[in-house]
Amino acid sequence: MKAIMLTAPRTVSLVEVDPPVPGPGEVLVRVGLLGLCGTDLGFYDGSSNYLRDGLKSYPFVLGHEWVGTVCGTGPGVGPGWVGRRVSGHNFRTCGRCSACRADRIRYCPERSEIGVLGPRPGAGTELLTAPASTLTRIPDALSDAAATLLEPTAAAVHAVERLAVGPRDRVAVLGAGTLGLAAAQVARALGADTVVLDPHPAARELAAGLGLRAQAEPGERDQEAYDAVVEASGSESAVRTAVGLVAPGGRIAQLGTPHHTVDGFDAAALVIKDVTLHGVLSGVGHWDRLVEFVESGAVDLDALVDRVFPLGSLDAAFAHLAARGRRRPKVMVRVGTERESRVPEAAEVSVR
């Protein structure tokens, strides 16, 4: 089968590898679409903290956002799985430690994440094995693109739910990328008065197209005006800004991941204003809630997809991912051909 292999910075190719065999409790999935994100871009251009810190090394098969169809089962998995359209989280854990026993698998000391952390190959393959326990069945109402985006955007649901957002809250979301737009839509669905802040005109235009209020930067009236703030960009300046926006007694969810220590972070203000700060890691445990939001029409994930590239245009896909000024944040690669994608036609491209 074909697999997307990174062998060095800016060196990506399709290679032939042996297809995997599902083990006990696992299924075999024929991958349809693969999402690319900033983590993948860091692996592609060599800037990733995972590479720098020795947590990942070339060569490896990338990919951790995906959707596919079950085409086989391993021992202990019933045949009823075959034919199901699925996506799933990417944590692979020991199942024995105190974190696993407490259903806090994000903190398993032996945790790996396919395509990101540890030796397991990613989802950038025609066939993928996955534990059935990690999978979510995709209802017919969701497009393949929306299903592929469940993995990253479930973290946005996690952030909003950690903040206990309700209809009486004013919510500011910093960053109108994939995470920020998902978080803003979820907050709005819960009845909150929500605003998105992003300096890029195209990002604000997309937010407005989703019916969200958007502005370039906070004004004087925004200072200490928000009950809940979601920092979804990872920008160091936005991390600092969040502290100024949150009201006394308010809550902040740090959803974006800064790549460096944030100088000038006003920790004293958090204390003086009695603010609760949540660090948010992944969306495991929040997929079903997100599916409900998407099925109901409250959250539009299809609108976040800019382009879908064919499997033979990987360098073009990464170049587009790195380019500034995209109208929409998400880039995808079509891996399989067995199922017609339900990505909106306007987002589909063919690159030669």
PDB file of C-alpha atoms in Angstrom, residues 17-318:
ATOM      1  CA  VAL A  17       4.906  -0.388   2.554  1.00  0.00           C
ATOM      2  CA  ASP A  18       3.361  -3.628   3.695  1.00  0.00           C
ATOM      3  CA  PRO A  19      -0.278  -3.305   4.748  1.00  0.00           C
ATOM      4  CA  PRO A  20      -0.874  -3.681   8.494  1.00  0.00           C
ATOM      5  CA  VAL A  21      -2.734  -6.577  10.085  1.00  0.00           C
ATOM      6  CA  PRO A  22      -5.283  -5.719  12.789  1.00  0.00           C
ATOM      7  CA  GLY A  23      -4.447  -7.206  16.174  1.00  0.00           C
ATOM      8  CA  PRO A  24      -6.777  -8.149  19.017  1.00  0.00           C
ATOM      9  CA  GLY A  25      -9.409  -5.477  19.539  1.00  0.00           C
ATOM     10  CA  GLU A  26      -8.405  -3.644  16.380  1.00  0.00           C
ATOM     11  CA  VAL A  27     -10.008  -2.912  13.026  1.00  0.00           C
ATOM     12  CA  LEU A  28      -8.522  -2.237   9.612  1.00  0.00           C
ATOM     13  CA  VAL A  29      -9.568   1.094   8.097  1.00  0.00           C
ATOM     14  CA  ARG A  30      -9.308   2.249   4.489  1.00  0.00           C
ATOM     15  CA  VAL A  31      -8.421   5.925   4.871  1.00  0.00           C
ATOM     16  CA  GLY A  32     -10.360   8.425   2.767  1.00  0.00           C
ATOM     17  CA  LEU A  33      -9.248  11.926   3.725  1.00  0.00           C
ATOM     18  CA  LEU A  34      -6.272  13.156   5.740  1.00  0.00           C
ATOM     19  CA  GLY A  35      -6.164  16.567   7.406  1.00  0.00           C
ATOM     20  CA  LEU A  36      -2.955  18.575   7.649  1.00  0.00           C
ATOM     21  CA  CYS A  37      -2.351  20.989  10.512  1.00  0.00           C
ATOM     22  CA  GLY A  38       0.381  23.128  12.021  1.00  0.00           C
ATOM     23  CA  THR A  39       1.884  20.116  13.762  1.00  0.00           C
ATOM     24  CA  ASP A  40       2.335  18.397  10.401  1.00  0.00           C
ATOM     25  CA  LEU A  41       3.819  21.571   8.928  1.00  0.00           C
ATOM     26  CA  GLY A  42       6.377  21.669  11.733  1.00  0.00           C
ATOM     27  CA  PHE A  43       7.382  18.114  10.908  1.00  0.00           C
ATOM     28  CA  TYR A  44       7.574  18.973   7.204  1.00  0.00           C
ATOM     29  CA  ASP A  45       9.763  22.060   7.571  1.00  0.00           C
ATOM     30  CA  GLY A  46      11.808  20.673  10.480  1.00  0.00           C
ATOM     31  CA  SER A  47      10.763  23.290  13.049  1.00  0.00           C
ATOM     32  CA  SER A  48       8.715  20.952  15.270  1.00  0.00           C
ATOM     33  CA  ASN A  49       9.359  20.901  19.001  1.00  0.00           C
ATOM     34  CA  TYR A  50       8.839  17.138  18.848  1.00  0.00           C
ATOM     35  CA  LEU A  51      11.868  16.882  16.541  1.00  0.00           C
ATOM     36  CA  ARG A  52      13.913  19.373  18.545  1.00  0.00           C
ATOM     37  CA  ASP A  53      13.221  17.571  21.838  1.00  0.00           C
ATOM     38  CA  GLY A  54      13.918  14.107  20.430  1.00  0.00           C
ATOM     39  CA  LEU A  55      10.311  12.913  20.779  1.00  0.00           C
ATOM     40  CA  LYS A  56      10.062  12.174  17.060  1.00  0.00           C
ATOM     41  CA  SER A  57      12.649  11.500  14.391  1.00  0.00           C
ATOM     42  CA  TYR A  58      12.769  10.926  10.655  1.00  0.00           C
ATOM     43  CA  PRO A  59      11.751   8.849   8.801  1.00  0.00           C
ATOM     44  CA  PHE A  60       8.106   8.370   9.727  1.00  0.00           C
ATOM     45  CA  VAL A  61       4.606   8.210   8.287  1.00  0.00           C
ATOM     46  CA  LEU A  62       2.764  11.406   9.190  1.00  0.00           C
ATOM     47  CA  GLY A  63      -0.914  12.107   9.766  1.00  0.00           C
ATOM     48  CA  HIS A  64      -3.312  12.158  12.712  1.00  0.00           C
ATOM     49  CA  GLU A  65      -6.545  13.710  11.365  1.00  0.00           C
ATOM     50  CA  TRP A  66      -8.457  11.245   9.248  1.00  0.00           C
ATOM     51  CA  VAL A  67     -11.675   9.538   8.217  1.00  0.00           C
ATOM     52  CA  GLY A  68     -12.106   6.137   6.633  1.00  0.00           C
ATOM     53  CA  THR A  69     -14.195   3.019   6.285  1.00  0.00           C
ATOM     54  CA  VAL A  70     -13.647  -0.182   8.245  1.00  0.00           C
ATOM     55  CA  CYS A  71     -12.703  -2.979   5.870  1.00  0.00           C
ATOM     56  CA  GLY A  72     -11.512  -5.693   8.264  1.00  0.00           C
ATOM     57  CA  THR A  73     -11.430  -6.735  11.896  1.00  0.00           C
ATOM     58  CA  GLY A  74      -8.982  -8.359  14.255  1.00  0.00           C
ATOM     59  CA  PRO A  75      -9.621 -10.984  16.942  1.00  0.00           C
ATOM     60  CA  GLY A  76     -12.307  -9.982  19.410  1.00  0.00           C
ATOM     61  CA  VAL A  77     -14.020  -7.455  17.133  1.00  0.00           C
ATOM     62  CA  GLY A  78     -17.399  -8.328  15.678  1.00  0.00           C
ATOM     63  CA  PRO A  79     -18.027  -8.317  11.911  1.00  0.00           C
ATOM     64  CA  GLY A  80     -20.628  -5.578  12.340  1.00  0.00           C
ATOM     65  CA  TRP A  81     -17.826  -3.030  12.227  1.00  0.00           C
ATOM     66  CA  VAL A  82     -17.115  -3.726   8.554  1.00  0.00           C
ATOM     67  CA  GLY A  83     -18.468  -0.986   6.332  1.00  0.00           C
ATOM     68  CA  ARG A  84     -18.740   1.623   9.076  1.00  0.00           C
ATOM     69  CA  ARG A  85     -17.390   5.092   8.361  1.00  0.00           C
ATOM     70  CA  VAL A  86     -15.225   6.063  11.317  1.00  0.00           C
ATOM     71  CA  SER A  87     -12.677   8.460  12.691  1.00  0.00           C
ATOM     72  CA  GLY A  88     -10.858   8.238  15.968  1.00  0.00           C
ATOM     73  CA  HIS A  89      -8.513   9.718  18.502  1.00  0.00           C
ATOM     74  CA  ASN A  90      -4.845   8.882  18.218  1.00  0.00           C
ATOM     75  CA  PHE A  91      -3.721   8.110  21.754  1.00  0.00           C
ATOM     76  CA  ARG A  92      -2.267   4.659  22.242  1.00  0.00           C
ATOM     77  CA  THR A  93      -1.800   3.882  25.923  1.00  0.00           C
ATOM     78  CA  CYS A  94      -0.687   1.099  28.247  1.00  0.00           C
ATOM     79  CA  GLY A  95      -4.129   0.507  29.766  1.00  0.00           C
ATOM     80  CA  ARG A  96      -2.561  -0.457  33.101  1.00  0.00           C
ATOM     81  CA  CYS A  97      -1.330   2.685  34.850  1.00  0.00           C
ATOM     82  CA  SER A  98      -3.306   4.812  37.307  1.00  0.00           C
ATOM     83  CA  ALA A  99      -4.058   7.409  34.611  1.00  0.00           C
ATOM     84  CA  CYS A 100      -5.503   4.780  32.275  1.00  0.00           C
ATOM     85  CA  ARG A 101      -7.512   3.172  35.081  1.00  0.00           C
ATOM     86  CA  ALA A 102      -8.955   6.603  35.896  1.00  0.00           C
ATOM     87  CA  ASP A 103      -9.849   7.125  32.221  1.00  0.00           C
ATOM     88  CA  ARG A 104      -7.331   9.957  31.961  1.00  0.00           C
ATOM     89  CA  ILE A 105      -5.475   8.466  29.034  1.00  0.00           C
ATOM     90  CA  ARG A 106      -3.984  11.826  28.011  1.00  0.00           C
ATOM     91  CA  TYR A 107      -1.609  11.462  30.950  1.00  0.00           C
ATOM     92  CA  CYS A 108      -0.485   7.873  30.493  1.00  0.00           C
ATOM     93  CA  PRO A 109       3.324   7.910  30.890  1.00  0.00           C
ATOM     94  CA  GLU A 110       3.643   5.366  28.059  1.00  0.00           C
ATOM     95  CA  ARG A 111       1.305   7.280  25.771  1.00  0.00           C
ATOM     96  CA  SER A 112       2.055   7.571  22.087  1.00  0.00           C
ATOM     97  CA  GLU A 113       0.127   9.413  19.387  1.00  0.00           C
ATOM     98  CA  ILE A 114       0.059   8.088  15.859  1.00  0.00           C
ATOM     99  CA  GLY A 115       1.881  10.364  13.462  1.00  0.00           C
ATOM    100  CA  VAL A 116       2.982  12.690  16.275  1.00  0.00           C
ATOM    101  CA  LEU A 117       4.597  11.085  19.312  1.00  0.00           C
ATOM    102  CA  GLY A 118       6.363   7.742  19.515  1.00  0.00           C
ATOM    103  CA  PRO A 119       7.191   5.111  16.898  1.00  0.00           C
ATOM    104  CA  ARG A 120       3.735   4.244  15.561  1.00  0.00           C
ATOM    105  CA  PRO A 121       3.071   5.220  11.937  1.00  0.00           C
ATOM    106  CA  GLY A 122       0.521   7.921  11.263  1.00  0.00           C
ATOM    107  CA  ALA A 123      -2.731   7.879   9.333  1.00  0.00           C
ATOM    108  CA  GLY A 124      -1.180   8.995   6.045  1.00  0.00           C
ATOM    109  CA  THR A 125      -1.607   5.510   4.614  1.00  0.00           C
ATOM    110  CA  GLU A 126      -4.136   3.740   2.471  1.00  0.00           C
ATOM    111  CA  LEU A 127      -4.799   1.266   5.290  1.00  0.00           C
ATOM    112  CA  LEU A 128      -4.663   1.951   9.013  1.00  0.00           C
ATOM    113  CA  THR A 129      -5.172  -0.248  12.064  1.00  0.00           C
ATOM    114  CA  ALA A 130      -6.883   1.272  15.086  1.00  0.00           C
ATOM    115  CA  PRO A 131      -8.296  -0.064  18.360  1.00  0.00           C
ATOM    116  CA  ALA A 132     -12.061  -0.219  18.038  1.00  0.00           C
ATOM    117  CA  SER A 133     -12.279   1.477  21.447  1.00  0.00           C
ATOM    118  CA  THR A 134     -10.720   4.660  20.009  1.00  0.00           C
ATOM    119  CA  LEU A 135     -13.205   5.063  17.149  1.00  0.00           C
ATOM    120  CA  THR A 136     -16.309   7.178  16.652  1.00  0.00           C
ATOM    121  CA  ARG A 137     -18.919   6.100  14.137  1.00  0.00           C
ATOM    122  CA  ILE A 138     -19.642   8.914  11.686  1.00  0.00           C
ATOM    123  CA  PRO A 139     -23.341   9.560  11.026  1.00  0.00           C
ATOM    124  CA  ASP A 140     -24.515  10.072   7.457  1.00  0.00           C
ATOM    125  CA  ALA A 141     -25.270  13.746   8.148  1.00  0.00           C
ATOM    126  CA  LEU A 142     -21.537  14.517   8.487  1.00  0.00           C
ATOM    127  CA  SER A 143     -19.363  15.018   5.435  1.00  0.00           C
ATOM    128  CA  ASP A 144     -16.006  13.314   5.136  1.00  0.00           C
ATOM    129  CA  ALA A 145     -14.364  16.702   5.681  1.00  0.00           C
ATOM    130  CA  ALA A 146     -16.296  17.335   8.889  1.00  0.00           C
ATOM    131  CA  ALA A 147     -15.444  13.848  10.118  1.00  0.00           C
ATOM    132  CA  THR A 148     -11.745  14.465   9.452  1.00  0.00           C
ATOM    133  CA  LEU A 149     -11.940  17.667  11.471  1.00  0.00           C
ATOM    134  CA  LEU A 150     -13.430  16.026  14.549  1.00  0.00           C
ATOM    135  CA  GLU A 151      -9.978  15.162  15.879  1.00  0.00           C
ATOM    136  CA  PRO A 152      -8.636  18.715  16.161  1.00  0.00           C
ATOM    137  CA  THR A 153     -11.897  20.531  16.848  1.00  0.00           C
ATOM    138  CA  ALA A 154     -13.028  18.257  19.679  1.00  0.00           C
ATOM    139  CA  ALA A 155     -10.404  20.110  21.721  1.00  0.00           C
ATOM    140  CA  ALA A 156     -12.440  23.282  21.184  1.00  0.00           C
ATOM    141  CA  VAL A 157     -15.470  21.595  22.758  1.00  0.00           C
ATOM    142  CA  HIS A 158     -13.231  20.525  25.633  1.00  0.00           C
ATOM    143  CA  ALA A 159     -12.124  24.143  26.141  1.00  0.00           C
ATOM    144  CA  VAL A 160     -15.638  25.582  26.115  1.00  0.00           C
ATOM    145  CA  GLU A 161     -16.946  22.895  28.438  1.00  0.00           C
ATOM    146  CA  ARG A 162     -14.035  23.389  30.851  1.00  0.00           C
ATOM    147  CA  LEU A 163     -15.078  27.046  31.012  1.00  0.00           C
ATOM    148  CA  ALA A 164     -18.692  26.021  31.743  1.00  0.00           C
ATOM    149  CA  VAL A 165     -19.908  28.555  29.182  1.00  0.00           C
ATOM    150  CA  GLY A 166     -23.600  29.409  29.399  1.00  0.00           C
ATOM    151  CA  PRO A 167     -26.110  31.877  27.961  1.00  0.00           C
ATOM    152  CA  ARG A 168     -25.250  34.614  30.472  1.00  0.00           C
ATOM    153  CA  ASP A 169     -21.584  34.689  29.505  1.00  0.00           C
ATOM    154  CA  ARG A 170     -19.675  37.062  27.293  1.00  0.00           C
ATOM    155  CA  VAL A 171     -16.983  35.049  25.523  1.00  0.00           C
ATOM    156  CA  ALA A 172     -13.920  36.231  23.599  1.00  0.00           C
ATOM    157  CA  VAL A 173     -12.084  33.833  21.311  1.00  0.00           C
ATOM    158  CA  LEU A 174      -8.563  34.821  20.286  1.00  0.00           C
ATOM    159  CA  GLY A 175      -7.682  33.407  16.874  1.00  0.00           C
ATOM    160  CA  ALA A 176      -9.965  32.578  13.947  1.00  0.00           C
ATOM    161  CA  GLY A 177      -8.206  29.426  12.852  1.00  0.00           C
ATOM    162  CA  THR A 178      -9.588  25.899  12.998  1.00  0.00           C
ATOM    163  CA  LEU A 179      -9.693  25.739  16.801  1.00  0.00           C
ATOM    164  CA  GLY A 180     -10.898  29.278  17.345  1.00  0.00           C
ATOM    165  CA  LEU A 181     -13.754  29.121  14.859  1.00  0.00           C
ATOM    166  CA  ALA A 182     -14.892  25.789  16.266  1.00  0.00           C
ATOM    167  CA  ALA A 183     -14.760  27.125  19.839  1.00  0.00           C
ATOM    168  CA  ALA A 184     -16.656  30.284  18.890  1.00  0.00           C
ATOM    169  CA  GLN A 185     -19.405  28.305  17.193  1.00  0.00           C
ATOM    170  CA  VAL A 186     -19.752  26.022  20.206  1.00  0.00           C
ATOM    171  CA  ALA A 187     -19.919  28.973  22.591  1.00  0.00           C
ATOM    172  CA  ARG A 188     -22.568  30.606  20.427  1.00  0.00           C
ATOM    173  CA  ALA A 189     -24.550  27.356  20.328  1.00  0.00           C
ATOM    174  CA  LEU A 190     -24.603  27.440  24.136  1.00  0.00           C
ATOM    175  CA  GLY A 191     -26.155  30.904  24.048  1.00  0.00           C
ATOM    176  CA  ALA A 192     -23.094  32.972  24.902  1.00  0.00           C
ATOM    177  CA  ASP A 193     -22.496  36.461  23.487  1.00  0.00           C
ATOM    178  CA  THR A 194     -19.378  35.619  21.500  1.00  0.00           C
ATOM    179  CA  VAL A 195     -16.760  37.672  19.684  1.00  0.00           C
ATOM    180  CA  VAL A 196     -13.749  36.458  17.667  1.00  0.00           C
ATOM    181  CA  LEU A 197     -10.553  38.508  17.559  1.00  0.00           C
ATOM    182  CA  ASP A 198      -8.024  37.991  14.779  1.00  0.00           C
ATOM    183  CA  PRO A 199      -5.714  40.475  13.005  1.00  0.00           C
ATOM    184  CA  HIS A 200      -6.054  38.804   9.588  1.00  0.00           C
ATOM    185  CA  PRO A 201      -8.842  40.110   7.331  1.00  0.00           C
ATOM    186  CA  ALA A 202      -9.471  36.749   5.630  1.00  0.00           C
ATOM    187  CA  ALA A 203      -9.919  35.054   8.996  1.00  0.00           C
ATOM    188  CA  ARG A 204     -12.377  37.694  10.135  1.00  0.00           C
ATOM    189  CA  GLU A 205     -14.259  37.425   6.854  1.00  0.00           C
ATOM    190  CA  LEU A 206     -14.647  33.686   7.354  1.00  0.00           C
ATOM    191  CA  ALA A 207     -15.822  34.221  10.936  1.00  0.00           C
ATOM    192  CA  ALA A 208     -18.391  36.726   9.715  1.00  0.00           C
ATOM    193  CA  GLY A 209     -19.514  34.270   7.047  1.00  0.00           C
ATOM    194  CA  LEU A 210     -20.244  31.825   9.848  1.00  0.00           C
ATOM    195  CA  GLY A 211     -22.432  34.436  11.507  1.00  0.00           C
ATOM    196  CA  LEU A 212     -19.890  35.299  14.184  1.00  0.00           C
ATOM    197  CA  ARG A 213     -18.999  38.795  15.340  1.00  0.00           C
ATOM    198  CA  ALA A 214     -15.351  39.457  14.543  1.00  0.00           C
ATOM    199  CA  GLN A 215     -12.885  42.276  15.104  1.00  0.00           C
ATOM    200  CA  ALA A 216      -9.196  42.807  14.478  1.00  0.00           C
ATOM    201  CA  GLU A 217      -8.091  43.656  17.990  1.00  0.00           C
ATOM    202  CA  PRO A 218      -9.532  44.514  21.392  1.00  0.00           C
ATOM    203  CA  GLY A 219     -10.521  48.066  22.176  1.00  0.00           C
ATOM    204  CA  GLU A 220     -10.716  49.873  25.475  1.00  0.00           C
ATOM    205  CA  ARG A 221     -14.241  48.607  26.134  1.00  0.00           C
ATOM    206  CA  ASP A 222     -13.000  45.011  25.798  1.00  0.00           C
ATOM    207  CA  GLN A 223     -10.665  45.227  28.762  1.00  0.00           C
ATOM    208  CA  GLU A 224     -11.904  43.025  31.635  1.00  0.00           C
ATOM    209  CA  ALA A 225     -15.204  42.635  29.755  1.00  0.00           C
ATOM    210  CA  TYR A 226     -15.401  38.867  29.212  1.00  0.00           C
ATOM    211  CA  ASP A 227     -16.554  36.159  31.576  1.00  0.00           C
ATOM    212  CA  ALA A 228     -14.667  33.552  29.566  1.00  0.00           C
ATOM    213  CA  VAL A 229     -11.745  33.812  27.145  1.00  0.00           C
ATOM    214  CA  VAL A 230     -10.514  31.073  24.810  1.00  0.00           C
ATOM    215  CA  GLU A 231      -6.969  31.628  23.568  1.00  0.00           C
ATOM    216  CA  ALA A 232      -6.929  29.490  20.436  1.00  0.00           C
ATOM    217  CA  SER A 233      -4.002  30.825  18.424  1.00  0.00           C
ATOM    218  CA  GLY A 234      -0.908  30.000  20.477  1.00  0.00           C
ATOM    219  CA  SER A 235       0.384  33.482  19.692  1.00  0.00           C
ATOM    220  CA  GLU A 236       2.479  34.895  22.509  1.00  0.00           C
ATOM    221  CA  SER A 237       0.810  38.295  22.170  1.00  0.00           C
ATOM    222  CA  ALA A 238      -2.639  36.681  22.312  1.00  0.00           C
ATOM    223  CA  VAL A 239      -1.692  34.783  25.469  1.00  0.00           C
ATOM    224  CA  ARG A 240      -0.818  38.101  27.087  1.00  0.00           C
ATOM    225  CA  THR A 241      -3.948  39.750  25.713  1.00  0.00           C
ATOM    226  CA  ALA A 242      -6.231  37.095  27.217  1.00  0.00           C
ATOM    227  CA  VAL A 243      -5.285  38.180  30.730  1.00  0.00           C
ATOM    228  CA  GLY A 244      -6.389  41.738  30.009  1.00  0.00           C
ATOM    229  CA  LEU A 245      -9.704  40.713  28.447  1.00  0.00           C
ATOM    230  CA  VAL A 246     -10.951  38.438  31.214  1.00  0.00           C
ATOM    231  CA  ALA A 247     -13.206  39.963  33.848  1.00  0.00           C
ATOM    232  CA  PRO A 248     -12.551  39.631  37.579  1.00  0.00           C
ATOM    233  CA  GLY A 249     -13.622  36.172  38.651  1.00  0.00           C
ATOM    234  CA  GLY A 250     -13.562  35.002  35.014  1.00  0.00           C
ATOM    235  CA  ARG A 251     -12.066  31.994  33.278  1.00  0.00           C
ATOM    236  CA  ILE A 252      -9.437  31.486  30.587  1.00  0.00           C
ATOM    237  CA  ALA A 253      -8.877  28.357  28.487  1.00  0.00           C
ATOM    238  CA  GLN A 254      -5.411  28.154  26.967  1.00  0.00           C
ATOM    239  CA  LEU A 255      -6.217  26.048  23.913  1.00  0.00           C
ATOM    240  CA  GLY A 256      -3.459  27.199  21.562  1.00  0.00           C
ATOM    241  CA  THR A 257       0.080  26.022  22.252  1.00  0.00           C
ATOM    242  CA  PRO A 258       2.819  28.691  22.327  1.00  0.00           C
ATOM    243  CA  HIS A 259       6.093  27.362  20.994  1.00  0.00           C
ATOM    244  CA  HIS A 260       8.180  29.408  23.419  1.00  0.00           C
ATOM    245  CA  THR A 261       8.016  30.759  26.937  1.00  0.00           C
ATOM    246  CA  VAL A 262       5.701  33.776  26.952  1.00  0.00           C
ATOM    247  CA  ASP A 263       7.570  36.821  28.208  1.00  0.00           C
ATOM    248  CA  GLY A 264       5.488  39.505  29.882  1.00  0.00           C
ATOM    249  CA  PHE A 265       2.701  37.155  30.937  1.00  0.00           C
ATOM    250  CA  ASP A 266       0.926  38.974  33.771  1.00  0.00           C
ATOM    251  CA  ALA A 267       0.472  36.172  36.292  1.00  0.00           C
ATOM    252  CA  ALA A 268      -0.103  38.714  39.055  1.00  0.00           C
ATOM    253  CA  ALA A 269      -3.245  39.932  37.273  1.00  0.00           C
ATOM    254  CA  LEU A 270      -4.624  36.395  37.381  1.00  0.00           C
ATOM    255  CA  VAL A 271      -4.227  36.430  41.147  1.00  0.00           C
ATOM    256  CA  ILE A 272      -5.552  39.935  41.708  1.00  0.00           C
ATOM    257  CA  LYS A 273      -8.603  39.290  39.494  1.00  0.00           C
ATOM    258  CA  ASP A 274      -9.173  35.801  40.946  1.00  0.00           C
ATOM    259  CA  VAL A 275      -9.106  34.263  37.469  1.00  0.00           C
ATOM    260  CA  THR A 276      -9.237  30.523  36.764  1.00  0.00           C
ATOM    261  CA  LEU A 277      -6.822  29.403  34.052  1.00  0.00           C
ATOM    262  CA  HIS A 278      -7.315  26.056  32.286  1.00  0.00           C
ATOM    263  CA  GLY A 279      -4.732  24.378  30.097  1.00  0.00           C
ATOM    264  CA  VAL A 280      -6.592  22.289  27.524  1.00  0.00           C
ATOM    265  CA  LEU A 281      -5.034  19.185  25.988  1.00  0.00           C
ATOM    266  CA  SER A 282      -6.893  17.325  23.220  1.00  0.00           C
ATOM    267  CA  GLY A 283     -10.566  16.561  22.805  1.00  0.00           C
ATOM    268  CA  VAL A 284     -10.661  12.932  23.910  1.00  0.00           C
ATOM    269  CA  GLY A 285     -14.006  12.348  25.567  1.00  0.00           C
ATOM    270  CA  HIS A 286     -15.712  15.220  23.732  1.00  0.00           C
ATOM    271  CA  TRP A 287     -16.246  13.726  20.264  1.00  0.00           C
ATOM    272  CA  ASP A 288     -19.857  12.697  20.748  1.00  0.00           C
ATOM    273  CA  ARG A 289     -20.826  16.168  21.924  1.00  0.00           C
ATOM    274  CA  LEU A 290     -19.116  17.711  18.900  1.00  0.00           C
ATOM    275  CA  VAL A 291     -20.914  15.321  16.547  1.00  0.00           C
ATOM    276  CA  GLU A 292     -24.201  16.514  18.075  1.00  0.00           C
ATOM    277  CA  PHE A 293     -23.291  20.144  17.408  1.00  0.00           C
ATOM    278  CA  VAL A 294     -22.344  19.397  13.790  1.00  0.00           C
ATOM    279  CA  GLU A 295     -25.410  17.223  13.133  1.00  0.00           C
ATOM    280  CA  SER A 296     -27.686  19.959  14.459  1.00  0.00           C
ATOM    281  CA  GLY A 297     -26.107  22.583  12.211  1.00  0.00           C
ATOM    282  CA  ALA A 298     -24.854  24.641  15.153  1.00  0.00           C
ATOM    283  CA  VAL A 299     -21.218  24.045  14.145  1.00  0.00           C
ATOM    284  CA  ASP A 300     -20.101  24.145  10.496  1.00  0.00           C
ATOM    285  CA  LEU A 301     -16.792  22.343  10.008  1.00  0.00           C
ATOM    286  CA  ASP A 302     -17.005  22.054   6.224  1.00  0.00           C
ATOM    287  CA  ALA A 303     -16.610  25.836   5.975  1.00  0.00           C
ATOM    288  CA  LEU A 304     -13.115  25.558   7.473  1.00  0.00           C
ATOM    289  CA  VAL A 305     -11.706  23.543   4.539  1.00  0.00           C
ATOM    290  CA  ASP A 306      -9.762  25.546   1.975  1.00  0.00           C
ATOM    291  CA  ARG A 307      -8.468  22.881  -0.394  1.00  0.00           C
ATOM    292  CA  VAL A 308      -8.226  19.136  -0.883  1.00  0.00           C
ATOM    293  CA  PHE A 309      -5.125  17.973  -2.739  1.00  0.00           C
ATOM    294  CA  PRO A 310      -4.656  14.661  -4.533  1.00  0.00           C
ATOM    295  CA  LEU A 311      -2.271  12.172  -2.976  1.00  0.00           C
ATOM    296  CA  GLY A 312       0.359  12.835  -5.639  1.00  0.00           C
ATOM    297  CA  SER A 313       0.639  16.554  -4.797  1.00  0.00           C
ATOM    298  CA  LEU A 314       2.085  16.448  -1.298  1.00  0.00           C
ATOM    299  CA  ASP A 315       4.647  19.226  -1.736  1.00  0.00           C
ATOM    300  CA  ALA A 316       1.939  21.477  -3.160  1.00  0.00           C
ATOM    301  CA  ALA A 317      -0.313  20.636  -0.224  1.00  0.00           C
ATOM    302  CA  PHE A 318       2.370  21.621   2.295  1.00  0.00           C
TER     303      PHE A 318
END
